[in-house]
Coordinates of C-alpha atoms in Angstrom, one line a residue:
M1 CA 1.2 17.6 20.0
K2 CA 4.7 17.8 18.8
Q3 CA 5.0 17.2 15.0
K4 CA 7.0 14.3 14.3
S5 CA 9.5 13.7 11.5
I6 CA 8.0 13.0 8.1
S7 CA 11.1 11.4 6.9
F8 CA 11.6 9.3 10.0
N9 CA 7.9 8.1 9.8
S10 CA 8.2 7.5 6.3
F11 CA 11.0 5.2 7.1
I12 CA 9.1 3.4 9.9
F13 CA 5.9 3.1 7.8
S14 CA 7.6 1.9 4.8
I15 CA 9.2 -0.8 6.9
K16 CA 5.7 -1.8 8.1
S17 CA 4.2 -1.7 4.8
I18 CA 7.0 -3.8 3.2
L19 CA 6.6 -6.6 5.8
T20 CA 2.9 -6.9 5.2
V21 CA 3.6 -7.5 1.5
L22 CA 7.1 -9.0 1.8
F23 CA 6.0 -12.1 3.9
P24 CA 4.4 -13.8 0.9
L25 CA 7.5 -12.9 -1.2
I26 CA 10.0 -14.4 1.3
T27 CA 8.0 -17.5 1.6
Y28 CA 7.0 -17.7 -2.1
P29 CA 9.9 -19.9 -3.4
Y30 CA 9.0 -22.6 -0.6
A31 CA 5.2 -22.1 -1.1
L32 CA 5.6 -22.4 -4.9
R33 CA 7.5 -25.8 -4.5
V34 CA 5.0 -27.1 -2.1
L35 CA 1.7 -25.6 -3.2
G36 CA 2.3 -25.1 -7.0
V37 CA 1.3 -22.4 -9.3
N38 CA -2.3 -23.3 -9.6
N39 CA -2.9 -23.3 -5.9
M40 CA -1.3 -20.0 -5.5
G41 CA -3.9 -18.8 -8.3
R42 CA -6.7 -20.2 -6.3
Y43 CA -5.5 -18.4 -3.2
N44 CA -5.0 -15.0 -5.2
F45 CA -8.4 -15.3 -6.9
I46 CA -10.3 -15.9 -3.7
N47 CA -8.3 -13.3 -1.9
S48 CA -9.4 -10.8 -4.5
I49 CA -13.0 -11.7 -3.9
I50 CA -12.5 -11.1 -0.2
G51 CA -11.1 -7.8 -1.0
Y52 CA -14.7 -6.4 -2.1
F53 CA -16.3 -7.5 1.0
L54 CA -13.4 -6.2 3.1
L55 CA -14.1 -2.8 1.3
L56 CA -17.7 -3.0 1.8
G57 CA -17.4 -3.7 5.5
S58 CA -15.3 -0.7 5.9
L59 CA -17.2 1.5 3.8
G60 CA -14.6 4.2 3.7
I61 CA -14.7 4.7 7.5
V62 CA -10.8 4.3 8.0
S63 CA -10.1 7.0 5.7
Y64 CA -12.7 9.2 7.2
A65 CA -11.6 8.5 10.7
R66 CA -7.9 9.2 9.9
R67 CA -8.8 12.6 8.4
D68 CA -11.3 13.8 11.0
G69 CA -9.6 12.2 13.9
A70 CA -6.4 14.2 13.2
I71 CA -8.3 17.5 13.7
I72 CA -9.5 16.4 17.4
R73 CA -6.4 14.3 18.4
N74 CA -5.5 16.6 21.3
D75 CA -9.0 16.1 22.9
K76 CA -8.9 12.7 24.4
K77 CA -12.6 12.5 25.6
E78 CA -13.8 13.7 22.2
L79 CA -11.5 11.3 20.3
S80 CA -12.7 8.4 22.6
R81 CA -16.5 9.3 21.7
F82 CA -15.6 9.5 17.9
A83 CA -13.5 6.3 18.0
S84 CA -16.2 4.3 19.6
E85 CA -18.9 5.4 17.1
V86 CA -16.5 4.7 14.2
F87 CA -15.5 1.4 15.6
S88 CA -19.2 0.4 16.1
C89 CA -20.2 1.5 12.6
N90 CA -17.3 -0.7 11.2
M91 CA -18.3 -3.6 13.2
I92 CA -21.9 -3.5 12.2
L93 CA -21.1 -3.1 8.6
T94 CA -18.6 -6.0 8.7
V95 CA -21.4 -8.2 10.0
I96 CA -23.7 -7.0 7.1
S97 CA -20.9 -7.6 4.6
Y98 CA -20.2 -11.2 6.1
I99 CA -23.9 -12.1 5.5
I100 CA -23.6 -11.0 1.9
L101 CA -20.4 -13.0 1.4
I102 CA -22.0 -16.3 2.8
S103 CA -24.9 -15.6 0.2
C104 CA -22.4 -15.1 -2.7
I105 CA -20.6 -18.4 -1.7
F106 CA -23.7 -20.4 -2.0
S107 CA -24.8 -18.7 -5.2
V108 CA -21.6 -18.5 -7.3
E109 CA -20.3 -21.9 -8.4
K110 CA -16.6 -20.8 -8.8
I111 CA -16.7 -19.4 -5.2
R112 CA -18.6 -22.2 -3.8
N113 CA -16.1 -24.7 -5.0
E114 CA -13.6 -22.7 -2.7
Y115 CA -15.9 -22.1 0.3
I116 CA -13.5 -23.2 3.0
L117 CA -10.7 -21.1 1.5
A118 CA -13.2 -18.0 1.1
L119 CA -14.2 -18.5 4.8
V120 CA -10.6 -18.6 6.1
L121 CA -9.4 -15.7 4.2
S122 CA -12.6 -13.8 5.2
L123 CA -11.2 -13.8 8.8
A124 CA -9.3 -10.6 7.8
M125 CA -12.5 -8.8 7.8
F126 CA -13.1 -9.1 11.4
L127 CA -9.4 -8.8 12.3
T128 CA -9.2 -5.5 10.4
V129 CA -12.1 -3.9 12.4
F130 CA -10.0 -4.6 15.6
G131 CA -6.9 -3.3 14.1
V132 CA -8.0 0.3 14.4
E133 CA -4.7 1.3 12.7
W134 CA -6.1 4.8 11.8
I135 CA -5.6 5.7 15.5
Y136 CA -1.9 5.1 15.0
S137 CA -1.9 7.2 11.9
V138 CA -3.7 10.0 13.8
Y139 CA -1.0 9.9 16.5
E140 CA 1.8 9.0 14.0
D141 CA 2.7 6.1 16.3
Y142 CA 4.2 4.0 13.6
I143 CA 7.0 2.4 15.7
Y144 CA 4.6 0.3 17.7
I145 CA 2.7 -1.1 14.7
T146 CA 6.2 -2.0 13.0
I147 CA 7.5 -3.8 16.0
R148 CA 4.2 -5.8 16.2
Q149 CA 4.3 -6.6 12.7
I150 CA 7.8 -7.9 12.7
A151 CA 6.9 -10.2 15.6
M152 CA 3.8 -11.5 14.0
Q153 CA 5.9 -12.1 10.7
M154 CA 8.5 -13.9 12.5
V155 CA 5.8 -16.3 14.4
S156 CA 4.1 -16.8 10.9
M157 CA 7.2 -17.7 9.0
V158 CA 8.0 -20.3 11.8
M159 CA 4.4 -21.7 11.4
L160 CA 4.9 -22.0 7.6
F161 CA 8.0 -24.1 7.6
L162 CA 6.7 -26.3 10.4
L163 CA 3.1 -27.0 9.2
V164 CA 3.1 -26.5 5.3
H165 CA 4.6 -29.6 3.6
D166 CA 2.4 -30.4 0.7
S167 CA -0.1 -29.4 -2.1
D168 CA -3.0 -30.2 0.4
D169 CA -1.9 -27.6 2.8
L170 CA -3.2 -24.5 1.1
I171 CA -5.8 -23.9 3.8
L172 CA -2.9 -23.9 6.4
Y173 CA -0.9 -21.6 4.3
S174 CA -4.0 -19.2 4.1
I175 CA -4.3 -19.2 8.0
I176 CA -0.7 -18.4 8.3
S177 CA -1.0 -15.6 5.7
I178 CA -3.8 -14.0 7.7
T179 CA -1.8 -14.4 10.9
A180 CA 1.1 -12.7 9.5
C181 CA -1.0 -9.8 7.9
A182 CA -3.8 -9.2 10.3
G183 CA -3.3 -11.5 13.5
G184 CA -1.6 -8.9 15.5
N185 CA -4.8 -6.6 15.2
I186 CA -6.1 -7.8 18.5
F187 CA -3.0 -6.4 20.2
N188 CA -3.7 -3.0 18.2
F189 CA -6.9 -2.8 20.0
V190 CA -5.7 -3.3 23.5
H191 CA -2.8 -1.0 23.0
S192 CA -5.0 1.8 21.5
R193 CA -6.3 2.6 25.2
K194 CA -2.9 4.6 25.5
Y195 CA -4.8 7.2 23.2
C196 CA -8.4 6.7 23.8
N197 CA -11.2 4.5 25.2
I198 CA -12.9 2.5 22.6
V199 CA -16.1 0.7 23.4
F200 CA -19.0 -0.9 21.1
T201 CA -22.2 1.0 21.1
F202 CA -25.4 0.7 19.1
K203 CA -25.7 4.6 19.3
C204 CA -23.1 4.9 16.8
N205 CA -24.6 7.9 14.9
F206 CA -24.9 6.4 11.5
R207 CA -26.6 9.5 10.3
K208 CA -23.5 11.8 11.2
H209 CA -20.8 9.5 9.9
L210 CA -22.1 7.6 7.0
P211 CA -22.7 10.6 4.7
K212 CA -19.1 11.6 5.2
T213 CA -17.7 8.1 4.7
L214 CA -19.7 7.4 1.6
V215 CA -17.4 9.6 -0.6
F216 CA -14.2 7.9 0.9
F217 CA -15.9 4.4 0.1
A218 CA -16.8 5.3 -3.4
N219 CA -13.2 6.6 -3.9
A220 CA -11.8 3.3 -2.4
M221 CA -14.3 1.3 -4.6
M222 CA -13.1 2.9 -7.8
I223 CA -9.5 2.2 -6.7
T224 CA -10.2 -1.3 -6.0
I225 CA -11.9 -1.7 -9.3
Y226 CA -8.5 -1.1 -11.1
T227 CA -6.3 -2.7 -8.5
N228 CA -8.2 -5.7 -7.5
T229 CA -10.4 -6.6 -10.4
D230 CA -7.7 -7.5 -12.6
Q231 CA -6.9 -10.8 -10.7
T232 CA -10.8 -11.5 -10.3
M233 CA -11.4 -11.2 -14.1
L234 CA -8.2 -13.1 -14.9
G235 CA -9.6 -15.9 -12.6
F236 CA -13.0 -16.0 -14.4
M237 CA -11.6 -15.3 -17.9
C238 CA -8.4 -17.3 -18.0
G239 CA -7.9 -19.4 -15.0
D240 CA -5.7 -19.8 -11.9
Y241 CA -2.5 -20.3 -13.6
N242 CA -2.6 -16.8 -15.1
V243 CA -3.8 -15.4 -11.7
G244 CA -0.7 -17.1 -10.1
L245 CA 1.5 -15.3 -12.6
Y246 CA 0.0 -11.9 -12.2
G247 CA -0.3 -12.3 -8.5
T248 CA 3.4 -12.6 -8.2
A249 CA 4.1 -9.6 -10.3
V250 CA 1.4 -7.6 -8.2
K251 CA 2.9 -8.6 -4.9
I252 CA 6.4 -7.2 -6.1
Y253 CA 4.7 -4.0 -7.4
H254 CA 2.9 -3.6 -3.9
V255 CA 6.2 -3.7 -2.1
L256 CA 7.5 -0.9 -4.2
C257 CA 4.3 1.0 -3.9
S258 CA 4.5 0.9 -0.2
V259 CA 8.0 2.1 -0.1
L260 CA 7.3 5.0 -2.4
T261 CA 4.3 6.3 -1.0
S262 CA 5.1 5.9 2.7
A263 CA 5.8 9.6 2.8
S264 CA 2.4 10.6 1.4
I265 CA 0.6 8.2 3.7
V266 CA 2.1 9.3 6.9
G267 CA 1.9 13.0 5.8
V268 CA -1.8 13.0 5.3
T269 CA -2.6 13.4 9.1
T270 CA -0.2 16.4 9.6
L271 CA -1.2 18.1 6.3
T272 CA -4.9 17.9 7.2
N273 CA -4.2 19.3 10.6
F274 CA -2.4 22.2 8.9
I275 CA -5.4 22.8 6.5
G276 CA -7.9 22.5 9.3
N277 CA -6.2 25.1 11.3
N278 CA -5.4 27.4 8.3
K279 CA -1.6 27.1 8.2
V280 CA -1.2 27.5 4.7
E281 CA 2.7 28.1 4.7
A282 CA 3.3 25.2 6.8
Y283 CA 1.1 23.1 4.5
N284 CA 2.8 24.0 1.4
R285 CA 6.1 23.7 3.0
L286 CA 5.6 19.9 4.3
A287 CA 3.8 19.0 0.9
S288 CA 6.9 20.2 -0.9
H289 CA 9.0 18.2 1.3
I290 CA 6.9 15.1 0.8
F291 CA 6.9 15.6 -3.1
S292 CA 10.5 15.7 -3.0
I293 CA 10.8 12.5 -1.2
I294 CA 8.6 10.6 -3.5
V295 CA 10.0 11.9 -6.7
T296 CA 13.6 11.1 -5.5
L297 CA 12.9 7.7 -4.6
T298 CA 10.8 6.7 -7.5
F299 CA 13.1 7.4 -10.4
P300 CA 15.9 4.8 -9.2
F301 CA 13.2 2.2 -8.4
V302 CA 11.6 2.5 -11.8
T303 CA 14.8 2.5 -13.9
G304 CA 16.5 -0.4 -12.0
G305 CA 13.4 -2.3 -11.5
T306 CA 12.6 -2.3 -15.1
I307 CA 16.0 -3.6 -16.1
F308 CA 16.3 -6.2 -13.6
A309 CA 12.6 -7.4 -13.8
H310 CA 13.6 -10.8 -14.9
E311 CA 16.0 -11.3 -12.0
I312 CA 13.5 -10.0 -9.5
I313 CA 10.9 -12.5 -10.8
S314 CA 13.5 -15.4 -10.6
L315 CA 14.5 -14.5 -7.1
F316 CA 11.0 -14.1 -5.6
G317 CA 8.8 -16.3 -7.6
G318 CA 11.0 -18.9 -9.0
I319 CA 11.7 -20.0 -12.7
E320 CA 8.0 -21.1 -13.0
Y321 CA 6.9 -17.5 -12.7
I322 CA 9.1 -16.2 -15.7
E323 CA 6.0 -15.5 -17.8
A324 CA 5.3 -12.7 -15.4
V325 CA 8.2 -10.7 -16.1
N326 CA 6.5 -8.5 -18.9
S327 CA 3.6 -7.8 -16.4
L328 CA 6.2 -6.6 -13.8
I329 CA 8.0 -4.4 -16.2
I330 CA 4.6 -2.7 -17.1
L331 CA 3.7 -2.4 -13.4
I332 CA 6.9 -0.9 -12.6
I333 CA 6.6 1.8 -15.2
G334 CA 3.3 2.4 -13.8
L335 CA 4.8 3.3 -10.4
L336 CA 5.5 6.8 -11.9
G337 CA 1.7 7.4 -12.3
Y338 CA 0.8 5.6 -9.1
V339 CA 3.0 7.7 -6.6
M340 CA 1.8 11.0 -8.3
A341 CA -1.9 9.8 -7.9
V342 CA -1.3 9.2 -4.3
F343 CA 0.5 12.3 -3.7
W344 CA -2.0 14.6 -5.6
G345 CA -4.9 12.6 -4.5
Q346 CA -4.4 11.9 -0.8
C347 CA -1.8 14.8 0.3
V348 CA -3.7 17.6 -1.6
L349 CA -7.2 16.5 -2.5
V350 CA -8.2 14.5 0.6
A351 CA -6.2 16.8 2.9
S352 CA -8.1 19.9 1.6
G353 CA -11.5 18.3 1.7
R354 CA -11.9 17.6 -2.0
E355 CA -12.5 14.1 -1.7
K356 CA -15.5 14.4 -4.0
C357 CA -13.1 15.5 -6.9
L358 CA -10.9 12.6 -6.3
F359 CA -14.0 10.3 -6.5
Y360 CA -14.9 11.8 -9.9
I361 CA -11.3 11.1 -11.0
T362 CA -11.1 7.5 -9.8
T363 CA -14.5 6.7 -11.3
V364 CA -13.2 7.8 -14.8
S365 CA -10.0 5.6 -14.2
A366 CA -12.0 2.6 -13.0
V367 CA -14.3 2.7 -16.0
I368 CA -11.5 2.8 -18.5
N369 CA -9.7 -0.2 -16.5
L370 CA -12.8 -2.2 -16.6
I371 CA -13.5 -1.6 -20.4
G372 CA -9.8 -2.2 -21.1
N373 CA -9.7 -5.4 -19.2
F374 CA -12.7 -6.9 -20.9
I375 CA -11.3 -6.1 -24.3
L376 CA -7.6 -7.0 -23.7
I377 CA -7.5 -9.8 -21.3
P378 CA -8.9 -12.6 -23.6
Y379 CA -5.8 -11.7 -25.9
F380 CA -3.0 -10.7 -23.8
R381 CA -4.0 -12.2 -20.4
Q382 CA -1.7 -11.0 -17.4
D383 CA -0.2 -8.4 -19.6
A384 CA -3.3 -6.9 -20.4
A385 CA -4.2 -6.5 -16.7
A386 CA -0.9 -4.9 -16.0
F387 CA -1.2 -2.4 -18.8
T388 CA -4.7 -1.3 -18.0
T389 CA -3.4 -0.7 -14.2
L390 CA -0.8 1.5 -15.5
L391 CA -3.1 3.2 -17.8
S392 CA -5.4 3.8 -14.8
E393 CA -2.9 5.2 -12.6
A394 CA -1.5 7.5 -15.4
I395 CA -5.0 9.0 -15.9
T396 CA -5.5 9.3 -12.0
A397 CA -2.1 11.1 -11.7
L398 CA -2.8 13.5 -14.7
L399 CA -6.4 14.5 -13.4
T400 CA -5.5 14.8 -9.8
W401 CA -2.5 16.9 -10.8
R402 CA -4.5 19.1 -12.7
M403 CA -7.0 19.7 -9.9
G404 CA -4.4 19.7 -7.2
R405 CA -2.1 22.3 -8.5
K406 CA -4.7 24.9 -7.8
L407 CA -4.6 24.2 -3.9
V408 CA -1.0 23.9 -3.1
K409 CA 2.3 25.5 -4.0
I410 CA 5.2 23.0 -4.6
N411 CA 8.5 24.7 -4.1
S412 CA 11.3 23.5 -6.6
G413 CA 9.0 20.7 -7.9
A414 CA 10.3 20.9 -11.5
Q415 CA 13.9 21.0 -10.2
V416 CA 13.4 17.9 -8.2
V417 CA 12.0 16.1 -11.1
V418 CA 15.0 17.0 -13.5
Q419 CA 17.6 16.2 -10.9
S420 CA 16.0 12.9 -10.2
F421 CA 15.9 12.1 -14.0
I422 CA 19.5 12.9 -14.4
G423 CA 20.3 10.5 -11.4
G424 CA 18.0 7.9 -13.1
I425 CA 20.2 7.9 -16.2
F426 CA 23.1 7.0 -14.1
V427 CA 21.2 4.2 -12.5
I428 CA 20.3 2.9 -16.1
V429 CA 23.8 2.9 -17.1
V430 CA 25.1 1.1 -14.0
S431 CA 22.4 -1.5 -14.1
L432 CA 22.9 -2.3 -17.8
A433 CA 26.7 -2.6 -17.1
F434 CA 26.3 -5.0 -14.3
K435 CA 23.7 -7.1 -16.1
H436 CA 26.1 -7.4 -19.2
W437 CA 29.3 -8.0 -17.1
I438 CA 27.9 -10.5 -14.4
N439 CA 26.5 -13.6 -15.5
K440 CA 24.8 -14.7 -12.4
G441 CA 21.4 -12.5 -12.2
T442 CA 21.1 -12.3 -8.6
I443 CA 24.7 -11.2 -7.9
A444 CA 24.3 -8.5 -10.7
L445 CA 21.0 -7.2 -9.2
F446 CA 22.4 -7.0 -5.6
S447 CA 25.7 -5.4 -6.9
S448 CA 23.7 -3.1 -8.9
I449 CA 21.6 -2.0 -5.9
I450 CA 24.6 -1.1 -4.0
V451 CA 26.7 0.8 -6.6
A452 CA 23.9 2.4 -8.4
G453 CA 22.0 3.3 -5.2
V454 CA 25.2 5.1 -3.5
G455 CA 26.1 6.7 -6.8
Y456 CA 22.6 8.0 -7.4
F457 CA 22.3 9.7 -4.1
C458 CA 25.8 11.2 -4.3
I459 CA 24.8 12.7 -7.8
E460 CA 21.7 14.0 -6.2
F461 CA 23.6 15.6 -3.4
L462 CA 26.0 17.2 -5.8
I463 CA 23.4 18.6 -8.0
G464 CA 21.4 20.1 -5.1
N465 CA 18.5 17.8 -4.7
P466 CA 16.6 19.5 -1.7
F467 CA 15.8 16.2 0.0
V468 CA 19.0 14.5 -0.3
K469 CA 20.8 17.6 0.7
G470 CA 18.7 18.0 3.6
M471 CA 19.1 14.5 4.8
A472 CA 22.8 14.7 4.3
L473 CA 23.1 17.9 6.5
K474 CA 20.9 16.4 9.1
A475 CA 23.2 13.4 9.4
I476 CA 26.3 15.6 9.5
M477 CA 24.7 17.7 12.3
I478 CA 23.8 14.4 14.2
F479 CA 27.4 13.1 13.7
R480 CA 29.0 16.4 14.8
G481 CA 26.6 16.5 17.9
K482 CA 27.6 12.9 19.0
L483 CA 31.3 13.5 18.3
G484 CA 31.2 16.8 20.6
R485 CA 29.3 14.9 23.4
E486 CA 32.2 12.4 23.4
Q487 CA 34.8 14.9 23.5

């Protein structure tokens, strides 16, 4: 199978990921006025609870299928058998997860009081099973799922403005949110026949698949602890209002995460294929390219985002969410650890079959996160949750780097970091200047994005950043090619 451009796939995947998270952000100003902070807190709290059962239903199957499916993607018959078994395992586990969820709804008072909301949001569990998005990752077909995502987002947005009009419409809002994020998964299942034939079977070979998925599940569980339990613990220890504040900062944080790690996510399939076929040089070359992409993009996001955190919260959440500014600043700084943790964890450890090492690392980070939350949340509320997330990501990044550096050779890694840091200084100067000179925050924000963004990439080109220089040369070659055809 022809290897597709990592840069192009990263761009497409980032659009898809952004749309998944951006829908609530686009509609937040309207939802905030109509539903209020407390209702949004209720929504975020119950959604965090559903996240655990979604994790239990998947049991690491998606990550396992993405990795092992990449090795057999050229054999349609074998992949069809593998996909059917994986899908069946996923479906059975989801049914079990649903039974446990219903038991929790009737046994935990805070969840029982929101049982309708919990049942509605739990629809994401079944829709995720039918999404089979791991197949599209295996074949690097991100264009289809992006187009599908845009269509569902547009439909959901229209539904929101037509149907949600007052604070009693939280359930309608939840249905629309599920439609936007997972409603198109049924189309995924039908369209997947292009690559393989998936059928449900009770002969799903649990003995073969589950031992391999458990490590991925354990990793996902540990990651969920320090990315999802923040809102759960805030809900139990502080209340819906603080969950609403923190949830806004987290949604913005997830948008940035999606953009910055898109290259890592789309690259795992090809990297795994290289390792599986013992193509060490190709693996090192691609890993170095992905490293250059994420480092180059991360510095301007972190520097500019930190300076304009107040304006970003005001734009997406409204004035009632201003108390979330400190949380957003902390989370944006934490992006430095997050992108490195994803790169070294997924592109190096998982691609090399060292997922057990990643499990041990994420376990340490999760325990520290939990302890930190228990100690700090009663005093610093949502800011404490943000800080423990930053701390956990930093620890994960450091430990995965120490393990991963033995498995891959990153060419010009230190050079890219220094070059991106130099460009980041320029972003800081421009951002502070625009914030000082322009009174209107939104205008200052967007003006800075344009000027600082263009200036940053120009500087990176001039000082020889390999990613920026390579993209510029490709653009020049494409332009010259088109010009030559026209002549």
